[in-house]
């Protein structure tokens, strides 16, 4: 389904109104506390009109644009993962009455009653959602809470027009233009004072919603202009990642001295995993009130960068930062492929922007290609040949 239409600003407001009237909680980008976050929006005035951002290693700043773009920024700190797979979630609540004990899960279900509509989702985030669909819904034990939120979600994607200095989605097989996983996809056009959105319909549900919104047929020139937005953005990626043979490179680098180098800089703060749209490791926390009559179990995000994450039978199997960073990078770019048939990285660059030590996944992966391995170092100093495959495990 590739029908296209054109919306003006009034039409975009109509789209928000139509989604709200259908019972969706519309989640979109908005400016809050010096950053762009995803939060409930009810009007186009809630969107970050005229705001862009600067992103580089350990650097994030909002900046004023010289136009009125509503989506003229790169990936915000958190993806839609924060909604579909929240950082903390009540799993169950138990209550003791006398000698009886009852488990109540109604509080969990109530939070999922209203479906979400995501306005302005980026291509990298759609690919991350597809990865989570595989990880959380495609295995033997299904995450029913994620599944309930995901099934009801309506996605209005947008072509990324101004990628950040940390973006490299093109290197990971994606690109600024959404190509799947959306109900409607927008491409924002700014031509002088004319503010328009070319809309591509992705599903029957998207077509039904769009039919309730004032729009007109799109012209050839407008389609070409929308294409040019994506082409220009694809040519402005701030980073690149050489993925050719990356799995074999990382398996061969299990004993590379590069891990000691990166460990000397890594703070193990877990920021990279907290902003990653594909990381899915969790733990559980049990709490009880002072009477001991009410107990709750919560699921919370966890990180392979914490020493406790790999605590097994009296000790951590990854007590050093070098082994935790190796685990994260090797799983993300190599063993994820064996585990799920795809890379665990979508090239959004969030882990680079939000690392306080400015550690760059693309630079570390490139360095591992050229840092001689202890057992494989060639005498000539030429790049090492791929060595025997070694696995480091996965989440």
Short mmCIF file of C-alpha atoms in Angstrom, two decimals:
data_model
loop_
_atom_site.label_atom_id
_atom_site.label_comp_id
_atom_site.label_asym_id
_atom_site.label_seq_id
_atom_site.Cartn_x
_atom_site.Cartn_y
_atom_site.Cartn_z
CA UNK A 1 0.00 0.00 0.00
CA UNK A 2 1.73 3.18 -1.19
CA UNK A 3 -1.04 5.79 -1.59
CA UNK A 4 0.20 9.33 -0.99
CA UNK A 5 -1.57 12.48 0.11
CA UNK A 6 -0.64 15.96 1.22
CA UNK A 7 -1.42 17.58 4.57
CA UNK A 8 -0.92 21.15 5.67
CA UNK A 9 -0.55 22.18 9.31
CA UNK A 10 -4.31 22.12 9.74
CA UNK A 11 -4.35 18.60 8.34
CA UNK A 12 -1.66 17.52 10.81
CA UNK A 13 -3.78 18.88 13.64
CA UNK A 14 -6.71 16.99 12.14
CA UNK A 15 -4.64 13.82 12.24
CA UNK A 16 -3.91 14.30 15.94
CA UNK A 17 -7.59 15.00 16.56
CA UNK A 18 -8.69 11.93 14.58
CA UNK A 19 -6.35 9.67 16.53
CA UNK A 20 -7.50 11.16 19.83
CA UNK A 21 -11.16 10.72 18.83
CA UNK A 22 -10.44 7.05 18.15
CA UNK A 23 -9.23 6.65 21.71
CA UNK A 24 -5.49 6.76 21.16
CA UNK A 25 -3.12 8.42 23.59
CA UNK A 26 -0.98 10.38 21.13
CA UNK A 27 2.72 10.34 22.04
CA UNK A 28 4.99 12.71 20.16
CA UNK A 29 8.13 14.83 20.51
CA UNK A 30 8.05 17.91 22.70
CA UNK A 31 10.61 20.17 24.38
CA UNK A 32 11.12 19.60 28.07
CA UNK A 33 14.05 20.42 30.41
CA UNK A 34 16.43 21.35 27.62
CA UNK A 35 15.86 18.27 25.49
CA UNK A 36 13.31 16.72 23.18
CA UNK A 37 11.33 13.97 24.83
CA UNK A 38 8.41 11.77 23.86
CA UNK A 39 5.28 12.73 25.79
CA UNK A 40 1.52 13.10 25.27
CA UNK A 41 0.66 15.75 22.67
CA UNK A 42 -2.73 17.20 21.82
CA UNK A 43 -1.90 19.98 19.34
CA UNK A 44 0.80 20.83 16.80
CA UNK A 45 1.86 23.57 19.22
CA UNK A 46 3.11 20.84 21.57
CA UNK A 47 5.65 19.77 18.92
CA UNK A 48 9.20 21.24 18.90
CA UNK A 49 8.53 23.92 16.29
CA UNK A 50 11.76 25.57 15.18
CA UNK A 51 13.99 23.41 17.38
CA UNK A 52 16.89 21.30 16.25
CA UNK A 53 19.69 19.62 18.12
CA UNK A 54 23.45 19.16 18.15
CA UNK A 55 24.67 15.69 18.94
CA UNK A 56 28.18 14.33 19.09
CA UNK A 57 30.13 12.08 21.42
CA UNK A 58 29.09 13.04 24.98
CA UNK A 59 27.38 16.13 23.61
CA UNK A 60 23.71 17.10 23.29
CA UNK A 61 22.34 20.62 22.95
CA UNK A 62 19.11 22.03 21.60
CA UNK A 63 19.52 24.78 19.04
CA UNK A 64 17.18 27.18 17.35
CA UNK A 65 16.62 26.50 13.67
CA UNK A 66 16.07 29.23 11.10
CA UNK A 67 12.76 27.69 10.03
CA UNK A 68 9.51 26.42 11.57
CA UNK A 69 10.20 22.69 11.18
CA UNK A 70 8.29 20.48 13.60
CA UNK A 71 10.52 17.42 13.14
CA UNK A 72 13.87 19.09 12.40
CA UNK A 73 15.91 17.19 14.96
CA UNK A 74 17.59 13.79 15.25
CA UNK A 75 16.78 10.87 17.54
CA UNK A 76 15.63 12.06 20.99
CA UNK A 77 17.25 10.52 24.09
CA UNK A 78 14.58 7.84 24.44
CA UNK A 79 12.84 5.86 21.72
CA UNK A 80 9.29 4.48 21.80
CA UNK A 81 10.75 1.61 23.80
CA UNK A 82 10.14 3.68 26.94
CA UNK A 83 6.40 3.33 26.31
CA UNK A 84 6.09 -0.18 24.89
CA UNK A 85 8.69 -1.68 27.22
CA UNK A 86 8.79 0.71 30.22
CA UNK A 87 11.77 1.04 32.54
CA UNK A 88 9.68 -0.09 35.49
CA UNK A 89 6.48 -2.05 35.46
CA UNK A 90 4.32 -3.69 38.12
CA UNK A 91 4.09 -7.41 37.41
CA UNK A 92 1.79 -8.39 40.24
CA UNK A 93 0.59 -7.26 43.65
CA UNK A 94 -0.18 -9.72 46.44
CA UNK A 95 -2.31 -9.07 49.51
CA UNK A 96 -2.45 -11.18 52.66
CA UNK A 97 -5.70 -11.35 54.61
CA UNK A 98 -5.43 -13.53 57.67
CA UNK A 99 -4.06 -16.83 56.42
CA UNK A 100 -5.12 -16.15 52.80
CA UNK A 101 -2.96 -14.59 50.09
CA UNK A 102 -4.40 -13.26 46.83
CA UNK A 103 -2.55 -12.02 43.74
CA UNK A 104 -4.03 -9.02 41.93
CA UNK A 105 -2.89 -8.09 38.41
CA UNK A 106 -5.67 -5.59 37.66
CA UNK A 107 -3.38 -2.62 38.17
CA UNK A 108 -1.18 -3.89 35.38
CA UNK A 109 -4.02 -4.41 32.94
CA UNK A 110 -5.57 -1.00 33.63
CA UNK A 111 -2.42 0.78 32.45
CA UNK A 112 -2.71 -0.94 29.06
CA UNK A 113 -6.33 -0.15 28.33
CA UNK A 114 -5.73 2.94 26.19
CA UNK A 115 -3.80 2.28 22.96
CA UNK A 116 -0.89 4.49 21.96
CA UNK A 117 -0.35 6.41 18.75
CA UNK A 118 3.25 7.40 18.13
CA UNK A 119 3.62 10.62 16.14
CA UNK A 120 7.01 11.31 14.52
CA UNK A 121 8.65 7.90 15.04
CA UNK A 122 11.98 7.63 13.20
CA UNK A 123 13.11 4.88 10.89
CA UNK A 124 15.72 3.68 13.39
CA UNK A 125 13.05 3.35 16.05
CA UNK A 126 10.75 1.38 13.75
CA UNK A 127 13.60 -1.06 13.11
CA UNK A 128 14.17 -1.28 16.88
CA UNK A 129 10.48 -2.07 17.35
CA UNK A 130 10.78 -4.85 14.78
CA UNK A 131 13.74 -6.27 16.72
CA UNK A 132 11.75 -6.18 19.95
CA UNK A 133 8.86 -7.89 18.18
CA UNK A 134 11.23 -10.76 17.40
CA UNK A 135 12.87 -10.85 20.83
CA UNK A 136 9.80 -10.31 23.01
CA UNK A 137 7.05 -11.89 20.89
CA UNK A 138 8.79 -14.39 18.66
CA UNK A 139 10.23 -16.78 21.20
CA UNK A 140 8.78 -19.51 23.38
CA UNK A 141 7.86 -17.22 26.25
CA UNK A 142 5.98 -14.17 25.01
CA UNK A 143 6.01 -10.82 26.83
CA UNK A 144 2.25 -10.40 27.02
CA UNK A 145 2.39 -6.84 28.35
CA UNK A 146 4.63 -5.67 25.51
CA UNK A 147 2.43 -7.58 23.10
CA UNK A 148 -0.74 -5.88 24.32
CA UNK A 149 0.75 -2.42 23.93
CA UNK A 150 2.35 -3.23 20.58
CA UNK A 151 -0.75 -4.77 19.03
CA UNK A 152 -2.85 -1.69 19.67
CA UNK A 153 -0.21 0.88 18.72
CA UNK A 154 -0.71 3.20 15.74
CA UNK A 155 2.50 4.53 14.18
CA UNK A 156 2.88 7.81 12.32
CA UNK A 157 6.50 7.80 11.20
CA UNK A 158 8.48 10.70 9.78
CA UNK A 159 11.44 10.94 7.43
CA UNK A 160 14.50 12.13 9.33
CA UNK A 161 15.61 15.38 7.66
CA UNK A 162 18.46 16.52 9.90
CA UNK A 163 20.53 13.58 11.22
CA UNK A 164 22.94 14.08 14.08
CA UNK A 165 26.69 13.80 14.15
CA UNK A 166 26.28 10.47 15.89
CA UNK A 167 23.84 8.91 13.38
CA UNK A 168 24.86 5.94 11.23
CA UNK A 169 21.59 4.19 10.38
CA UNK A 170 22.58 3.92 6.70
CA UNK A 171 25.55 1.73 7.70
CA UNK A 172 23.25 -0.73 9.46
CA UNK A 173 20.93 -1.25 6.52
CA UNK A 174 18.41 1.47 7.34
CA UNK A 175 18.03 5.05 6.26
CA UNK A 176 16.27 8.31 7.06
CA UNK A 177 13.06 7.27 5.28
CA UNK A 178 10.81 4.72 7.05
CA UNK A 179 10.30 1.71 4.82
CA UNK A 180 8.15 -0.58 6.97
CA UNK A 181 6.35 -0.83 10.28
CA UNK A 182 4.16 2.26 10.04
CA UNK A 183 0.50 3.04 9.50
CA UNK A 184 1.25 6.48 8.03
CA UNK A 185 4.60 8.04 7.16
CA UNK A 186 5.23 11.78 6.84
CA UNK A 187 7.87 13.73 4.97
CA UNK A 188 8.01 17.34 6.12
CA UNK A 189 8.39 19.96 3.37
CA UNK A 190 9.28 23.57 4.09
CA UNK A 191 9.25 25.87 1.09
CA UNK A 192 9.30 29.48 2.15
CA UNK A 193 6.17 29.97 4.20
CA UNK A 194 4.52 26.84 2.81
CA UNK A 195 4.54 24.05 5.41
CA UNK A 196 3.34 20.68 4.12
CA UNK A 197 3.59 16.97 4.78
CA UNK A 198 3.65 14.28 2.13
CA UNK A 199 1.83 11.30 3.68
CA UNK A 200 2.41 7.71 2.62
CA UNK A 201 -0.18 5.18 3.69
CA UNK A 202 1.23 1.96 5.07
CA UNK A 203 -1.83 0.03 6.28
CA UNK A 204 -5.59 -0.14 5.83
CA UNK A 205 -5.93 1.25 9.34
CA UNK A 206 -3.78 4.21 8.33
CA UNK A 207 -5.94 4.81 5.26
CA UNK A 208 -9.08 4.79 7.41
CA UNK A 209 -7.67 7.41 9.78
CA UNK A 210 -6.34 9.56 6.93
CA UNK A 211 -9.78 9.51 5.29
CA UNK A 212 -11.07 11.50 8.28
CA UNK A 213 -8.45 14.23 7.79
CA UNK A 214 -8.56 17.09 5.25
CA UNK A 215 -5.95 16.30 2.59
CA UNK A 216 -5.41 16.56 -1.15
CA UNK A 217 -3.64 14.42 -3.76
CA UNK A 218 0.10 14.90 -3.90
CA UNK A 219 1.87 16.23 -7.00
CA UNK A 220 4.90 14.74 -8.73
CA UNK A 221 6.99 17.73 -7.64
CA UNK A 222 6.01 17.14 -4.01
CA UNK A 223 6.93 13.45 -4.24
CA UNK A 224 10.31 14.43 -5.69
CA UNK A 225 10.79 16.98 -2.90
CA UNK A 226 10.02 14.32 -0.27
CA UNK A 227 12.52 11.97 -1.90
CA UNK A 228 15.16 14.69 -1.82
CA UNK A 229 14.66 15.15 1.94
CA UNK A 230 15.61 11.50 2.48
CA UNK A 231 18.49 11.56 0.00
CA UNK A 232 20.04 14.67 1.56
CA UNK A 233 19.72 13.21 5.06
CA UNK A 234 21.27 9.90 4.00
CA UNK A 235 24.29 11.81 2.73
CA UNK A 236 24.76 13.62 6.04
CA UNK A 237 25.26 10.70 8.44
CA UNK A 238 27.73 11.80 11.10
CA UNK A 239 29.24 8.33 11.58
CA UNK A 240 29.77 5.15 9.59
CA UNK A 241 30.08 1.56 10.73
CA UNK A 242 31.77 -1.05 8.58
CA UNK A 243 29.53 -4.10 9.06
CA UNK A 244 31.32 -6.29 6.52
CA UNK A 245 32.28 -9.44 8.42
CA UNK A 246 31.68 -7.68 11.72
CA UNK A 247 30.56 -10.87 13.47
CA UNK A 248 33.77 -12.70 12.63
CA UNK A 249 35.86 -9.66 13.55
CA UNK A 250 34.34 -9.47 17.02
CA UNK A 251 34.50 -13.21 17.68
CA UNK A 252 38.18 -13.15 16.71
CA UNK A 253 38.76 -10.17 19.01
CA UNK A 254 37.73 -11.89 22.24
CA UNK A 255 41.23 -11.41 23.71
CA UNK A 256 42.06 -8.11 22.03
CA UNK A 257 44.02 -5.57 24.10
CA UNK A 258 41.49 -3.02 22.88
CA UNK A 259 39.12 -4.17 25.63
CA UNK A 260 41.62 -2.98 28.25
CA UNK A 261 41.88 0.35 26.47
CA UNK A 262 38.14 0.95 26.39
CA UNK A 263 37.83 -0.27 29.99
CA UNK A 264 40.22 2.48 31.06
CA UNK A 265 37.66 5.00 29.75
CA UNK A 266 34.32 3.29 30.39
CA UNK A 267 32.57 4.30 33.63
CA UNK A 268 30.15 1.35 33.53
CA UNK A 269 27.43 3.92 34.18
CA UNK A 270 24.95 1.92 32.00
CA UNK A 271 23.90 5.02 30.03
CA UNK A 272 24.49 3.29 26.68
CA UNK A 273 22.12 0.46 27.52
CA UNK A 274 19.50 2.75 29.06
CA UNK A 275 19.17 4.81 25.84
CA UNK A 276 19.59 1.90 23.42
CA UNK A 277 16.27 1.22 21.65
CA UNK A 278 17.00 -2.51 21.31
CA UNK A 279 18.46 -3.48 24.71
CA UNK A 280 15.95 -5.57 26.59
CA UNK A 281 17.68 -6.94 29.71
CA UNK A 282 15.60 -6.74 32.87
CA UNK A 283 15.61 -7.74 36.51
CA UNK A 284 12.88 -8.02 39.14
CA UNK A 285 12.48 -6.14 42.39
CA UNK A 286 10.24 -7.33 45.22
CA UNK A 287 8.92 -4.82 47.74
CA UNK A 288 6.55 -5.10 50.70
CA UNK A 289 4.83 -2.58 52.94
CA UNK A 290 5.69 -2.26 56.62
CA UNK A 291 2.78 -4.46 57.70
CA UNK A 292 3.97 -7.31 55.51
CA UNK A 293 0.43 -7.70 54.16
CA UNK A 294 1.04 -6.22 50.71
CA UNK A 295 3.85 -7.28 48.40
CA UNK A 296 4.67 -6.28 44.85
CA UNK A 297 6.95 -7.54 42.11
CA UNK A 298 8.27 -5.02 39.60
CA UNK A 299 10.18 -5.59 36.41
CA UNK A 300 12.94 -3.01 35.88
CA UNK A 301 15.48 -2.41 33.15
CA UNK A 302 18.87 -3.89 33.92
CA UNK A 303 22.23 -3.57 32.19
CA UNK A 304 25.05 -5.94 31.31
CA UNK A 305 27.40 -3.15 32.43
CA UNK A 306 26.56 -3.72 36.10
CA UNK A 307 28.67 -6.27 37.97
CA UNK A 308 25.58 -7.79 39.56
CA UNK A 309 24.01 -8.53 36.18
CA UNK A 310 26.18 -11.63 35.74
CA UNK A 311 26.22 -12.62 39.42
CA UNK A 312 25.83 -16.41 39.51
CA UNK A 313 26.31 -18.78 42.44
CA UNK A 314 28.47 -16.62 44.65
CA UNK A 315 30.24 -14.37 42.17
CA UNK A 316 30.09 -12.31 38.99
CA UNK A 317 31.34 -13.94 35.82
CA UNK A 318 32.21 -10.48 34.45
CA UNK A 319 33.91 -8.71 37.38
CA UNK A 320 35.97 -6.42 35.10
CA UNK A 321 34.69 -3.59 32.94
CA UNK A 322 36.65 -4.95 29.97
CA UNK A 323 34.60 -8.14 30.01
CA UNK A 324 31.31 -6.24 30.36
CA UNK A 325 32.07 -3.90 27.47
CA UNK A 326 33.19 -6.89 25.39
CA UNK A 327 29.94 -8.66 26.21
CA UNK A 328 27.82 -5.66 25.23
CA UNK A 329 29.59 -4.88 21.96
CA UNK A 330 29.99 -8.51 20.91
CA UNK A 331 26.38 -9.29 21.65
CA UNK A 332 25.09 -6.15 19.94
CA UNK A 333 27.03 -6.56 16.70
CA UNK A 334 27.85 -10.28 16.51
CA UNK A 335 26.16 -12.92 18.67
CA UNK A 336 22.80 -11.10 18.28
CA UNK A 337 23.00 -12.19 14.64
CA UNK A 338 23.37 -15.84 15.66
CA UNK A 339 20.69 -15.50 18.33
CA UNK A 340 18.01 -13.62 16.41
CA UNK A 341 19.14 -13.55 12.78
CA UNK A 342 19.74 -9.79 12.76
CA UNK A 343 22.06 -7.17 14.18
CA UNK A 344 21.17 -5.63 17.53
CA UNK A 345 22.19 -2.15 16.38
CA UNK A 346 20.03 0.19 14.28
CA UNK A 347 22.56 3.03 14.04
CA UNK A 348 20.60 5.64 16.02
CA UNK A 349 23.82 6.84 17.73
CA UNK A 350 22.22 7.34 21.14
CA UNK A 351 24.92 5.31 22.92
CA UNK A 352 27.54 7.71 21.52
CA UNK A 353 25.69 10.89 22.41
CA UNK A 354 24.85 9.87 25.95
CA UNK A 355 28.13 8.21 26.95
CA UNK A 356 29.72 10.65 29.42
CA UNK A 357 33.16 9.32 28.46
CA UNK A 358 32.51 9.86 24.72
CA UNK A 359 33.06 6.19 23.87
CA UNK A 360 31.99 5.64 20.27
CA UNK A 361 30.69 2.21 19.20
CA UNK A 362 31.68 2.88 15.58
CA UNK A 363 35.24 3.83 16.59
CA UNK A 364 35.62 0.82 18.88
CA UNK A 365 34.36 -1.57 16.21
CA UNK A 366 36.75 -0.01 13.68
CA UNK A 367 39.66 -0.26 16.12
CA UNK A 368 38.99 -3.95 16.73
CA UNK A 369 39.46 -4.57 13.00
CA UNK A 370 42.97 -3.21 13.14
CA UNK A 371 44.27 -3.91 16.62
CA UNK A 372 46.37 -7.09 16.35
CA UNK A 373 45.04 -9.98 18.39
CA UNK A 374 47.62 -11.60 20.73
CA UNK A 375 47.37 -15.01 19.10
CA UNK A 376 46.86 -13.75 15.57
CA UNK A 377 49.23 -10.79 15.17
CA UNK A 378 50.98 -10.96 11.80
CA UNK A 379 54.69 -10.23 11.68
CA UNK A 380 54.28 -7.65 8.90
CA UNK A 381 51.94 -5.43 10.89
CA UNK A 382 49.22 -5.96 8.31
CA UNK A 383 45.63 -6.27 9.53
CA UNK A 384 45.11 -9.60 11.32
CA UNK A 385 43.31 -12.40 9.56
CA UNK A 386 40.04 -13.57 11.12
CA UNK A 387 40.76 -16.06 13.85
CA UNK A 388 38.77 -18.95 15.27
CA UNK A 389 35.23 -18.17 16.28
CA UNK A 390 34.69 -17.71 20.00
CA UNK A 391 31.42 -16.86 21.58
CA UNK A 392 30.93 -14.62 24.59
CA UNK A 393 27.33 -15.43 25.37
CA UNK A 394 24.29 -13.22 25.06
CA UNK A 395 21.46 -11.78 27.04
#
